[in-house]
Coordinates of C-alpha atoms in Angstrom, one line a residue:
X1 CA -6.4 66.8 29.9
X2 CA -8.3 63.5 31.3
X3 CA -8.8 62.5 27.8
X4 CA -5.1 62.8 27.0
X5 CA -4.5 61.0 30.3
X6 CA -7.1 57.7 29.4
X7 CA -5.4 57.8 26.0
X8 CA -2.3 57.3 27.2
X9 CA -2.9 54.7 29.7
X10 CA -4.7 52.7 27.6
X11 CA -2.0 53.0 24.9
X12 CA 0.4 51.9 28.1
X13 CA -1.8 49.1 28.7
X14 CA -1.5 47.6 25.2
X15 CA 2.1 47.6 24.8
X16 CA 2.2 45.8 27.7
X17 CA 0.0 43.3 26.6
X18 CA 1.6 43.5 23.3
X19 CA 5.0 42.8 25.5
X20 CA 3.4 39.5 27.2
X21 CA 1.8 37.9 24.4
X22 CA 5.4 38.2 22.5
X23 CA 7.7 37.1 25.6
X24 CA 4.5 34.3 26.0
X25 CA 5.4 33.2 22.6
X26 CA 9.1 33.6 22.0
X27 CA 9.0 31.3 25.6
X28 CA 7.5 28.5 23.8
X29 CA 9.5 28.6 20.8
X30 CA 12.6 29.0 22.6
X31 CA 11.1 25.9 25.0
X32 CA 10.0 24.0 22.1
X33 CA 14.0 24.8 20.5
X34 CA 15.2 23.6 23.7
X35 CA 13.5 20.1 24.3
X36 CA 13.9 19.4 20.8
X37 CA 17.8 20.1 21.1
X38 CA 17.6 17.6 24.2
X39 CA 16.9 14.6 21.7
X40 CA 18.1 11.9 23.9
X41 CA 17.5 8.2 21.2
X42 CA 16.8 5.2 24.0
X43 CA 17.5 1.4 22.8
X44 CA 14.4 -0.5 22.7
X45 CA 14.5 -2.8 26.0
X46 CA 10.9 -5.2 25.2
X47 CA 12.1 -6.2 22.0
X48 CA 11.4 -10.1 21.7
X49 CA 10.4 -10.4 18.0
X50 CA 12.5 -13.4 16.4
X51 CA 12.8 -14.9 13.3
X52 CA 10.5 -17.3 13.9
X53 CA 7.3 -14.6 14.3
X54 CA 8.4 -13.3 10.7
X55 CA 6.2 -14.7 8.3
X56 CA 5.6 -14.9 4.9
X57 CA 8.7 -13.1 3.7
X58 CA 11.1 -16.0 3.6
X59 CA 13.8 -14.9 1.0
X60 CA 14.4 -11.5 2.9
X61 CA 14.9 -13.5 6.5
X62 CA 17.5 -15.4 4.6
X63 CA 19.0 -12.4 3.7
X64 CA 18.7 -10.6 7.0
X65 CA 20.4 -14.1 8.5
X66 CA 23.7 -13.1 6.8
X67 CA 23.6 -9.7 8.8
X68 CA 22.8 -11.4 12.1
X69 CA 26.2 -14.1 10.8
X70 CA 28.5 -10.8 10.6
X71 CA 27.3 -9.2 13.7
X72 CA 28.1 -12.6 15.7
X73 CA 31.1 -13.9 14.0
X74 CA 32.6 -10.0 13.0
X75 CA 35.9 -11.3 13.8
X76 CA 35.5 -14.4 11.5
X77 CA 35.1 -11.8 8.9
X78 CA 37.4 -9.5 9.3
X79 CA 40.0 -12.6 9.4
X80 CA 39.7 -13.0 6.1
X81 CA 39.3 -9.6 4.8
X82 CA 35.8 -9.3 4.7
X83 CA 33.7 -6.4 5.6
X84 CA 30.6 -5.8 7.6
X85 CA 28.3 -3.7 5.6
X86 CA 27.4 -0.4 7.3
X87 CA 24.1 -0.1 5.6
X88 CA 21.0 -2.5 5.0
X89 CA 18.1 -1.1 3.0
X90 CA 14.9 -2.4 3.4
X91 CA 12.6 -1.7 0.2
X92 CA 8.8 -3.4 -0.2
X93 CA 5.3 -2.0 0.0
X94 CA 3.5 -0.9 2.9
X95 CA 2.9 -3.0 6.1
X96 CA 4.7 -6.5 4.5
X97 CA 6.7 -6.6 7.6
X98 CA 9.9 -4.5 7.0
X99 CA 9.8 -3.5 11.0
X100 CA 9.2 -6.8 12.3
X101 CA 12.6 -7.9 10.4
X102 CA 14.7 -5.3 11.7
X103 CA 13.8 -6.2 15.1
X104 CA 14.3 -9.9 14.9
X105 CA 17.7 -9.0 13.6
X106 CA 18.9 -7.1 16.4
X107 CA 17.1 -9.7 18.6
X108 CA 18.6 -13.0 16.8
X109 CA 22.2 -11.2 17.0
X110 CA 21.5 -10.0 20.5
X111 CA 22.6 -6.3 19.9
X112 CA 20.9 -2.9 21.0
X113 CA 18.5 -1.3 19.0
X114 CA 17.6 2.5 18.5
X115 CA 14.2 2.9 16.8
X116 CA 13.8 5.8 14.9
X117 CA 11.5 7.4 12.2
X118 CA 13.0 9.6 9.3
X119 CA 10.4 12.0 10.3
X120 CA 12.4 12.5 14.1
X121 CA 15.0 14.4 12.4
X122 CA 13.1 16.4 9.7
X123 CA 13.1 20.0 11.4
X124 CA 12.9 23.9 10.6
X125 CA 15.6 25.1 13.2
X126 CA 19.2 25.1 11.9
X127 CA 21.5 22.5 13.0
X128 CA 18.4 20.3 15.5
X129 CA 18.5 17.4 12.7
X130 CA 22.3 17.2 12.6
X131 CA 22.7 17.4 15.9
X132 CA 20.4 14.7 16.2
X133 CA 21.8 12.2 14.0
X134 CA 25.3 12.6 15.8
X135 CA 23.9 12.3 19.7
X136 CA 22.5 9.2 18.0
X137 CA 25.1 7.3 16.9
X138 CA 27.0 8.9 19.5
X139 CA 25.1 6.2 22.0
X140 CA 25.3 3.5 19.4
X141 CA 29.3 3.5 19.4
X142 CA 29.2 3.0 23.0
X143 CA 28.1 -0.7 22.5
X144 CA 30.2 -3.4 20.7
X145 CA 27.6 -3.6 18.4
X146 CA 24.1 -2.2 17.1
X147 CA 21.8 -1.6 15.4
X148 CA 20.5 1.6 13.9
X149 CA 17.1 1.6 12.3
X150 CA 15.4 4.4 10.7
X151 CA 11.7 3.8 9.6
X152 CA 10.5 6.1 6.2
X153 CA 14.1 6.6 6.1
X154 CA 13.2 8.3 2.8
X155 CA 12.0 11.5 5.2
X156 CA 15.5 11.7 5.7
X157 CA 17.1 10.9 2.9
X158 CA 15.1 12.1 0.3
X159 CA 16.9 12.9 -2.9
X160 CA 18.1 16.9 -2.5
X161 CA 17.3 18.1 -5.8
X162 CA 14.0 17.3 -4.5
X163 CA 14.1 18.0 -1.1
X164 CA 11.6 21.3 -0.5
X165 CA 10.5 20.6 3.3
X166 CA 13.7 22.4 5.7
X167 CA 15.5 23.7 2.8
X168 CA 19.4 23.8 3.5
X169 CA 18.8 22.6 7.1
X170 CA 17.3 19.3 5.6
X171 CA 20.8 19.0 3.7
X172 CA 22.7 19.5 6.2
X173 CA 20.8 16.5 8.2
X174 CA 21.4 14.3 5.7
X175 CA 25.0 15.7 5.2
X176 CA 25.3 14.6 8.8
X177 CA 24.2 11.4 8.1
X178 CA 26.2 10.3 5.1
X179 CA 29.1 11.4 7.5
X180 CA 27.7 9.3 10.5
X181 CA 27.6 6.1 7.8
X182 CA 31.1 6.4 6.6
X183 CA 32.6 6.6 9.9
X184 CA 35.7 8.2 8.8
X185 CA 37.9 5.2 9.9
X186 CA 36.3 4.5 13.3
X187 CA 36.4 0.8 14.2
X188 CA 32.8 0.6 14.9
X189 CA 30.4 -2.6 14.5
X190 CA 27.1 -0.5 14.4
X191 CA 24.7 -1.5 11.2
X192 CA 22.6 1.1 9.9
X193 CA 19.1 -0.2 8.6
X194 CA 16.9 1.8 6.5
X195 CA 13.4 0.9 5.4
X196 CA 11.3 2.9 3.0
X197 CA 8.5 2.3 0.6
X198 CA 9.9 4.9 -2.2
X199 CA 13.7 3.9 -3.1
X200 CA 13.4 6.1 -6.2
X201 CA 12.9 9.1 -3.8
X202 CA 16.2 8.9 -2.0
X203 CA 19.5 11.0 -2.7
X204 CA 21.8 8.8 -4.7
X205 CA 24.5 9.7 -2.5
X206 CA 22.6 7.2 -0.1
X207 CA 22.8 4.4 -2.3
X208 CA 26.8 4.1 -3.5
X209 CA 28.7 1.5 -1.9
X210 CA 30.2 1.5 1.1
X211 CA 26.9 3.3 2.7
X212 CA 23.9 0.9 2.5
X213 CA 26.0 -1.9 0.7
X214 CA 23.0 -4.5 1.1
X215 CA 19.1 -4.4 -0.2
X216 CA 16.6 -6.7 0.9
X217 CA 13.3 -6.7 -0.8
X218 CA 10.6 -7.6 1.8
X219 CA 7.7 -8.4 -1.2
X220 CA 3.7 -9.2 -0.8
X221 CA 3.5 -12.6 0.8
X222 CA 2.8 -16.0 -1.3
X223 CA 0.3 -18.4 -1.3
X224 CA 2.3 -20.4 1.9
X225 CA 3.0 -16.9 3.4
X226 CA -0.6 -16.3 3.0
X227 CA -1.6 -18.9 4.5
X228 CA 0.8 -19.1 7.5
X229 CA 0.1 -15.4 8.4
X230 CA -3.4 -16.2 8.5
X231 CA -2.9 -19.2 10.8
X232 CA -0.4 -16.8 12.9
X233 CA -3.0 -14.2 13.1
X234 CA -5.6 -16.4 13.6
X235 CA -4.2 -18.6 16.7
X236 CA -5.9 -16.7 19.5
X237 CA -9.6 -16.3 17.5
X238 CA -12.0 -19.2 18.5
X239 CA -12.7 -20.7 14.9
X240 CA -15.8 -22.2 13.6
X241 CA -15.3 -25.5 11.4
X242 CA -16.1 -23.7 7.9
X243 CA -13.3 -21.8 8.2
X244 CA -10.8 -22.9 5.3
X245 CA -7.5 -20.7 5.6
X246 CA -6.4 -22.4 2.8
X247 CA -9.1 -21.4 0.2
X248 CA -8.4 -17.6 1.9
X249 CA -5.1 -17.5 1.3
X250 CA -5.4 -18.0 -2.3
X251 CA -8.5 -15.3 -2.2
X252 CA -5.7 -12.8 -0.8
X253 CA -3.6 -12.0 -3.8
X254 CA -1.8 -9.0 -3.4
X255 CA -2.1 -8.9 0.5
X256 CA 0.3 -7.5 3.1
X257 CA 0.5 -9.0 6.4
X258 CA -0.8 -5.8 7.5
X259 CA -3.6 -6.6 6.0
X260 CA -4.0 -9.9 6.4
X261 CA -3.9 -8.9 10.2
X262 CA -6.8 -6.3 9.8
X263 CA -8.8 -8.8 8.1
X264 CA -8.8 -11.3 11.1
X265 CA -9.8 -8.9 13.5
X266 CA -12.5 -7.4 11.0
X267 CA -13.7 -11.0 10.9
X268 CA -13.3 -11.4 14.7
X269 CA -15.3 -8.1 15.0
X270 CA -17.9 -9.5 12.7
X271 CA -18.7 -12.7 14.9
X272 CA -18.8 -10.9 17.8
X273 CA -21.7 -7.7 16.2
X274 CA -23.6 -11.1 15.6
X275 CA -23.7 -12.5 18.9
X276 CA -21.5 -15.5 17.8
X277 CA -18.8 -17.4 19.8
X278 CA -16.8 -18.0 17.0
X279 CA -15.4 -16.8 13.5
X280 CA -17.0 -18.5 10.5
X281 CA -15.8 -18.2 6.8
X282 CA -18.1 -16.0 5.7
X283 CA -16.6 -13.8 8.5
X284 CA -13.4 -13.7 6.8
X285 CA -14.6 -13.2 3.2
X286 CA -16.8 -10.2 4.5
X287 CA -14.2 -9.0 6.1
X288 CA -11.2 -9.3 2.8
X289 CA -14.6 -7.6 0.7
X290 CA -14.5 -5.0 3.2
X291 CA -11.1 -4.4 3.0
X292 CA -11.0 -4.7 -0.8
X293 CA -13.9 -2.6 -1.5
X294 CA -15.6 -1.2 1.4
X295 CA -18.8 -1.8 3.4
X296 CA -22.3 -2.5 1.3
X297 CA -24.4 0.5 1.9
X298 CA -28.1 -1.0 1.4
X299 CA -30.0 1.6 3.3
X300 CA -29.6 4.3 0.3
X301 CA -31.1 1.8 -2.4
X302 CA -31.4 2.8 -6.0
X303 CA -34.1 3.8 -8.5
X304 CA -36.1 1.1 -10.6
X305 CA -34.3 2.8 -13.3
X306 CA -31.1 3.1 -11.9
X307 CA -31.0 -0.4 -10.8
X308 CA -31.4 -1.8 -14.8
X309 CA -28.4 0.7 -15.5
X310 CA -26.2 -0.4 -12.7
X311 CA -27.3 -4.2 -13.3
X312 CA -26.6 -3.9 -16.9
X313 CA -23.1 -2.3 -16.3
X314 CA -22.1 -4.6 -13.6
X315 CA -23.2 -7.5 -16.3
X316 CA -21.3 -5.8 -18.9
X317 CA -17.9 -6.2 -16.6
X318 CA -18.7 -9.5 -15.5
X319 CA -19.4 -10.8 -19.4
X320 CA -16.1 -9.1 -21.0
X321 CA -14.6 -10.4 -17.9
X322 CA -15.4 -14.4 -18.6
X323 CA -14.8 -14.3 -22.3
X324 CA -11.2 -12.2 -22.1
X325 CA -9.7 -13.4 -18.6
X326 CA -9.0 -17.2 -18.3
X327 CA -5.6 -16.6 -15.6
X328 CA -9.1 -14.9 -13.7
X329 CA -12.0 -16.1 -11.4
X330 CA -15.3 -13.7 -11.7
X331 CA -15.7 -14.0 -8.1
X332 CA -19.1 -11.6 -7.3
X333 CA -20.9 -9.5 -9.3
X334 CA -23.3 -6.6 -7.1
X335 CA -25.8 -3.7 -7.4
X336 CA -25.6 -2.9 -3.5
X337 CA -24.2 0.1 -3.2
X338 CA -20.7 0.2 -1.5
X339 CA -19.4 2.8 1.2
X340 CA -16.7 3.7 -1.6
X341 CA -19.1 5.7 -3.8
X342 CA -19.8 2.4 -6.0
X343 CA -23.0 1.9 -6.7
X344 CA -22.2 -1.7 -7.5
X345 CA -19.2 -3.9 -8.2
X346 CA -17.4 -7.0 -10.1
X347 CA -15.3 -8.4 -8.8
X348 CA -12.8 -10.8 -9.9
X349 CA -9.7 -12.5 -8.0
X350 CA -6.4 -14.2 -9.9
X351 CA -6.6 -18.0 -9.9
X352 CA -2.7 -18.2 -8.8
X353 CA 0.2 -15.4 -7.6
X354 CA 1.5 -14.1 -11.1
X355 CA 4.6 -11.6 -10.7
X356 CA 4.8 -10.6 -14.9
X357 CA 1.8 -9.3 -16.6
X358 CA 1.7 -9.6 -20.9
X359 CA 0.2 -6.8 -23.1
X360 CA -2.9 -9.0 -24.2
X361 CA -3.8 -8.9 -20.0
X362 CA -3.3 -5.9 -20.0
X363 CA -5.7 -5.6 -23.2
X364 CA -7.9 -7.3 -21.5
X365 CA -8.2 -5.4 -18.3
X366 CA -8.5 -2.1 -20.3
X367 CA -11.6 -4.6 -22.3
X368 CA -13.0 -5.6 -19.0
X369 CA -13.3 -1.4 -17.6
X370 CA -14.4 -0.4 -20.5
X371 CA -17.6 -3.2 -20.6
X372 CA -19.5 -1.5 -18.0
X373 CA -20.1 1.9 -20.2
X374 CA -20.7 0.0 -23.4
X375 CA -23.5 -2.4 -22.0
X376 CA -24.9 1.0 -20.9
X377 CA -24.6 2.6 -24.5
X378 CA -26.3 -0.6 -25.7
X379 CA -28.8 -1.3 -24.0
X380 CA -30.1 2.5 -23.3
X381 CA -28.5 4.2 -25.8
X382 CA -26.9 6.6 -23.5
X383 CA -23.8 6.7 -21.4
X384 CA -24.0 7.8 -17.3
X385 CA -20.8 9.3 -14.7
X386 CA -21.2 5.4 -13.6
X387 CA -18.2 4.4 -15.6
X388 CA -16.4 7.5 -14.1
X389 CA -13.3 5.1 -12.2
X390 CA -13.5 2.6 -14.9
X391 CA -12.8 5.2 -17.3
X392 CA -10.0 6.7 -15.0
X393 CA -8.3 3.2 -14.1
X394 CA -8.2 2.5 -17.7
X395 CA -6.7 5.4 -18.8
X396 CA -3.7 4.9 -16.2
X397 CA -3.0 1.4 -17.3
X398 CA -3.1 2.7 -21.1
X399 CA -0.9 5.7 -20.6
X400 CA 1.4 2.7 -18.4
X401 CA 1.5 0.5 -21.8
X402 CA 2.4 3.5 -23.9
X403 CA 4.4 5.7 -22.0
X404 CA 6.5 3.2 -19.6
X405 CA 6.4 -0.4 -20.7
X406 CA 6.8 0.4 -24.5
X407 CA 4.1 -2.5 -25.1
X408 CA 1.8 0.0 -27.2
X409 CA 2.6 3.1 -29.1
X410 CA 5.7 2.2 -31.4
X411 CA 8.9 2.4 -29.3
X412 CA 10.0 -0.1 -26.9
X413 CA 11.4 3.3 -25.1
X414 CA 10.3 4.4 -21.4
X415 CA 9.5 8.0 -22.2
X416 CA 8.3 8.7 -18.6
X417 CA 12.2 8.7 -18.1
X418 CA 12.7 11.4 -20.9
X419 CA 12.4 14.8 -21.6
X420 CA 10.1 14.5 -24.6
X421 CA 9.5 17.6 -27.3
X422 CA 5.5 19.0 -27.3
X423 CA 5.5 16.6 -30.9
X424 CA 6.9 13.1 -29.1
X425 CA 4.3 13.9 -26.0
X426 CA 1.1 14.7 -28.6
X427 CA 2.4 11.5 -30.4
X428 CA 2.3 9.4 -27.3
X429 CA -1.1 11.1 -26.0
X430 CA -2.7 9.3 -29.6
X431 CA -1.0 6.5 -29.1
X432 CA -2.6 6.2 -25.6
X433 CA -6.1 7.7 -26.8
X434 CA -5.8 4.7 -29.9
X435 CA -5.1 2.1 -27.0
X436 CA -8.6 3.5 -25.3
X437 CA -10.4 3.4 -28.4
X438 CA -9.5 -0.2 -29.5
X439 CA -10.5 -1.7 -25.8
X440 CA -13.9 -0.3 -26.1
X441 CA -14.5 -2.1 -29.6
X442 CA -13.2 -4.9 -28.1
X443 CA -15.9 -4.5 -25.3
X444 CA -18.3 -4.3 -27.8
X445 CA -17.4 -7.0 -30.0
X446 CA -17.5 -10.0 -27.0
X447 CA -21.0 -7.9 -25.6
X448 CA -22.6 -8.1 -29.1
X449 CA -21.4 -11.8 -29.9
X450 CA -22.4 -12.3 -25.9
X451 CA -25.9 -9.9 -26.0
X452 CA -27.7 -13.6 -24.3
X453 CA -24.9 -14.0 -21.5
X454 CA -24.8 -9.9 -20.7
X455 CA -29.3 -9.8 -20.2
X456 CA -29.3 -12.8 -18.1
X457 CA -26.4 -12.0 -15.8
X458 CA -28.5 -8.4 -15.4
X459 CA -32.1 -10.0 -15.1
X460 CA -30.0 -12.3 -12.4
X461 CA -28.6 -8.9 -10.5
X462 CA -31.9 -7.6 -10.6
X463 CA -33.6 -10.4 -8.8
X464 CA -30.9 -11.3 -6.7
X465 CA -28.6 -8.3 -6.1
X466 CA -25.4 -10.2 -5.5
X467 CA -24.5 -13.4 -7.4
X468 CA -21.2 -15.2 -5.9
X469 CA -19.3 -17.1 -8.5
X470 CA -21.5 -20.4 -8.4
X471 CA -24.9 -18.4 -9.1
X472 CA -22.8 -16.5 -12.2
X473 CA -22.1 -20.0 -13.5
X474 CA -25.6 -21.1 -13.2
X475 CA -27.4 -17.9 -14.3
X476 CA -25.4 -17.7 -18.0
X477 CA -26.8 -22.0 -17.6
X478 CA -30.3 -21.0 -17.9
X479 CA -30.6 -22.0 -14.5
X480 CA -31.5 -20.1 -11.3
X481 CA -28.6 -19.9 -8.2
X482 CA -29.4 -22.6 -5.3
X483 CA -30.4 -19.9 -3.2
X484 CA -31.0 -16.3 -3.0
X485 CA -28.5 -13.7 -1.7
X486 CA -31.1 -12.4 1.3
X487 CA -31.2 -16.4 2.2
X488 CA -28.1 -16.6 3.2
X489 CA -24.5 -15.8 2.7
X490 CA -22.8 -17.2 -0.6
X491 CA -19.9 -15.1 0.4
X492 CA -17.4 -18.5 -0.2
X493 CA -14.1 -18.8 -2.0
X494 CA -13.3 -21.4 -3.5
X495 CA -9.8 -23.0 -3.7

């Protein structure tokens, strides 16, 4: 009977338990329903960005001057017949500053402005998006004029044939929205601005007119935006005399503000691990290497034999490099081992900002990966996994030529667009395999017509690790480089 009675409690005492844990739960869910329901969007009060801290992105502030125009002369628009757009999409890569311009134009035209990210209305319980989106511009049409902005708006908008994350609940937030955009006749002056790095991602529904009627491209800075960034960036760091923002700006090809900005305070960071007052050049070169492709890792050196191989391969890029890339400068060559699983590099750095690339670069860039494996192949007769990224990079840029740009293969047809037969995709997969095949025999043909150039650059790697683009020059001369890289850094770009 006392067994039966201890059985029973204790099967008492877990349901209860069983009971807490659930009400415990269900609590927080319920809790965690609730606060998200409570979405309450606040304007942005210590907003002070203007125009003139935008930088490097000139064409889209003229642009985003024409919205700041119709938000303070609306009725000078209307007078005519003219209509404020409801929508302004800002496309461009990562970090060039698509932010920044939002808030300078809600700043310059002196209207409120809700932050927001797409992610903020991305949820799993039905109706919390939607309801979002309307408390939002619920608080915007209270003011005479705003501004909406919604950061990796393509969270929110992404296209719904792809849209797996929420299922119908993620529909019927961006249902909301495109309902919230069109206004349905309200006389409202609030601009919506979008910004995402993936256009092609979002729903075309999005993109008709009368929703987000304008697109600014915010693009990679130029050589003046460069330049100015780095001088903007720069104004607080105590600067040593070398320091030549110029001949840095032009290094920086295919640099976002973003990371222009992490590259001054990596330099910054530099002087100050050193003990120095102030930021040389050689602080800002290690820093864009850094940034490009990651720290040097000396303190896990390399075998005797593994250094000739590396040396030889590195010599091999940096020979196919100077015979096949003039629009090119071959600005260091390396068998220090980087912290990106390198165990060297070659590196080389466009002489001027380029926007179109030709097929024969592109030959030549497929030449240049491939040099590294067939230096190996002929000076040891054997290949290593050292050409492993070279081999992958390549193969991207040849499946590009073949499958999208239609500069190789046959057809001037972008099959990536396509639903090709198992025939047309073997076809192409030839094509891109013939395009790999011919590089590599053009890799050979400057390596064997260059056999002089490819053993001194690698006798000159294995006595001085790291050749900067005046020891190159002087090594392939016959000559040895002023100075060695352990004397002192030759980590300078030249303008």
């Amino acid at each position: 009977m006392l067994e039966i009675l201890i059985q029973l409690a204790l099967t008492f005492v877990m349901i209860v338990l069983y009971a807490v844990v659930f009400c415990l739960v269900y609590a927080r869910v319920m809790g965690g329903m609730f606060n998200r329901a409570k979405f309450d969007p606040s304007r942005e009060t210590n907003n002070d960005v203007r125009f003139k801290d935008v930088l490097g992105i000139d064409e889209a502030k003229r642009e985003a001057q024409e919205v700041v125009d119709f938000l303070k002369n609306a009725q000078t628009f209307e007078r005519i017949g003219a209509k404020i757009p409801k929508g302004i999409l800002l496309v461009g890569p990562p970090g060039t500053g698509k932010t920044l311009l939002a808030k300078a134009i809600a700043n310059e035209a002196g209207v409120p402005f809700y932050s927001l990210s797409g992610a903020d209305f991305v949820e799993v319980f039905v109706g919390v998006g939607a309801s979002r989106i309307r408390s939002l511009y619920k608080k915007a049409r209270k003011h005479p004029a705003a501004i909406v902005f919604i950061d990796e708006i393509d969270a929110l908008g992404r296209s719904r044939s792809s849209n797996q994350f929420g299922g119908q609940e993620g529909n019927n937030t961006l249902n909301q929205f495109l309902v919230e955009l069109d206004g349905f006749g309200r006389d409202s002056n609030v601009i919506t601005i979008g910004a995402t790095n993936y256009e092609e991602s979002l729903d075309t529904a999005l993109l008709r007119p009368g929703r987000f009627d304008r697109k600014i491209h915010v693009g990679l800075p130029d050589l003046k935006g460069r330049e100015a960034l780095l001088a903007h960036y720069s104004r607080k760091v105590q600067l040593d005399r070398s320091v030549d923002l110029r001949a840095l700006a032009r290094a920086a090809t295919n640099m976002s503000g973003a990371d222009l900005a992490s590259v001054v305070n990596e330099a910054s960071i530099l002087a100050v691990r050193e003990r120095r007052s102030q930021v040389r050049h050689e602080d800002f070169s290690k820093a864009m290497e850094r940034l490009g492709i990651g720290l040097e890792n000396a303190s896990h050196p390399l075998n005797p034999h593994e250094r000739r191989v590396v040396a030889y391969h590195e010599a091999g890029h940096a020979v196919v490099s100077l015979r096949t890339q003039p629009h090119k400068r071959l600005h260091k060559a390396s068998i220090i081992p980087t912290g990106r699983h390198a165990l060297g590099y070659t590196w080389s750095v466009e002489r001027e900002d380029r926007h179109l690339i030709t097929r024969e670069e592109y030959c030549s860039e497929l030449a240049v990966l491939m040099g590294g494996r067939v230096a190996e192949e002929m000076v040891f007769g054997e290949v290593t996994s050292g050409a492993h990224s070279d081999l992958k990079r390549a193969t991207k840029i040849a499946e590009l030529l073949v499958w999208e740009l239609g500069m190789l293969g046959g057809s001037p047809i972008n099959y990536k667009e396509l639903t090709c037969s198992e025939a047309t995709r073997e076809r192409l997969d030839l094509a891109v395999e013939q395009v790999l095949r011919e590089a590599y025999e053009q890799a050979r043909e400057v390596l064997i017509e260059r056999r002089e150039d490819l053993e001194r650059l690698a006798q000159g790697l294995l006595d001085h690790e790291v050749l900067y683009e005046p020891d190159i020059h002087a090594v392939l001369r016959g000559t040895k480089p002023k100075r060695n890289a352990s004397d002192g850094d030759r980590n300078e770009w030249v303008a």
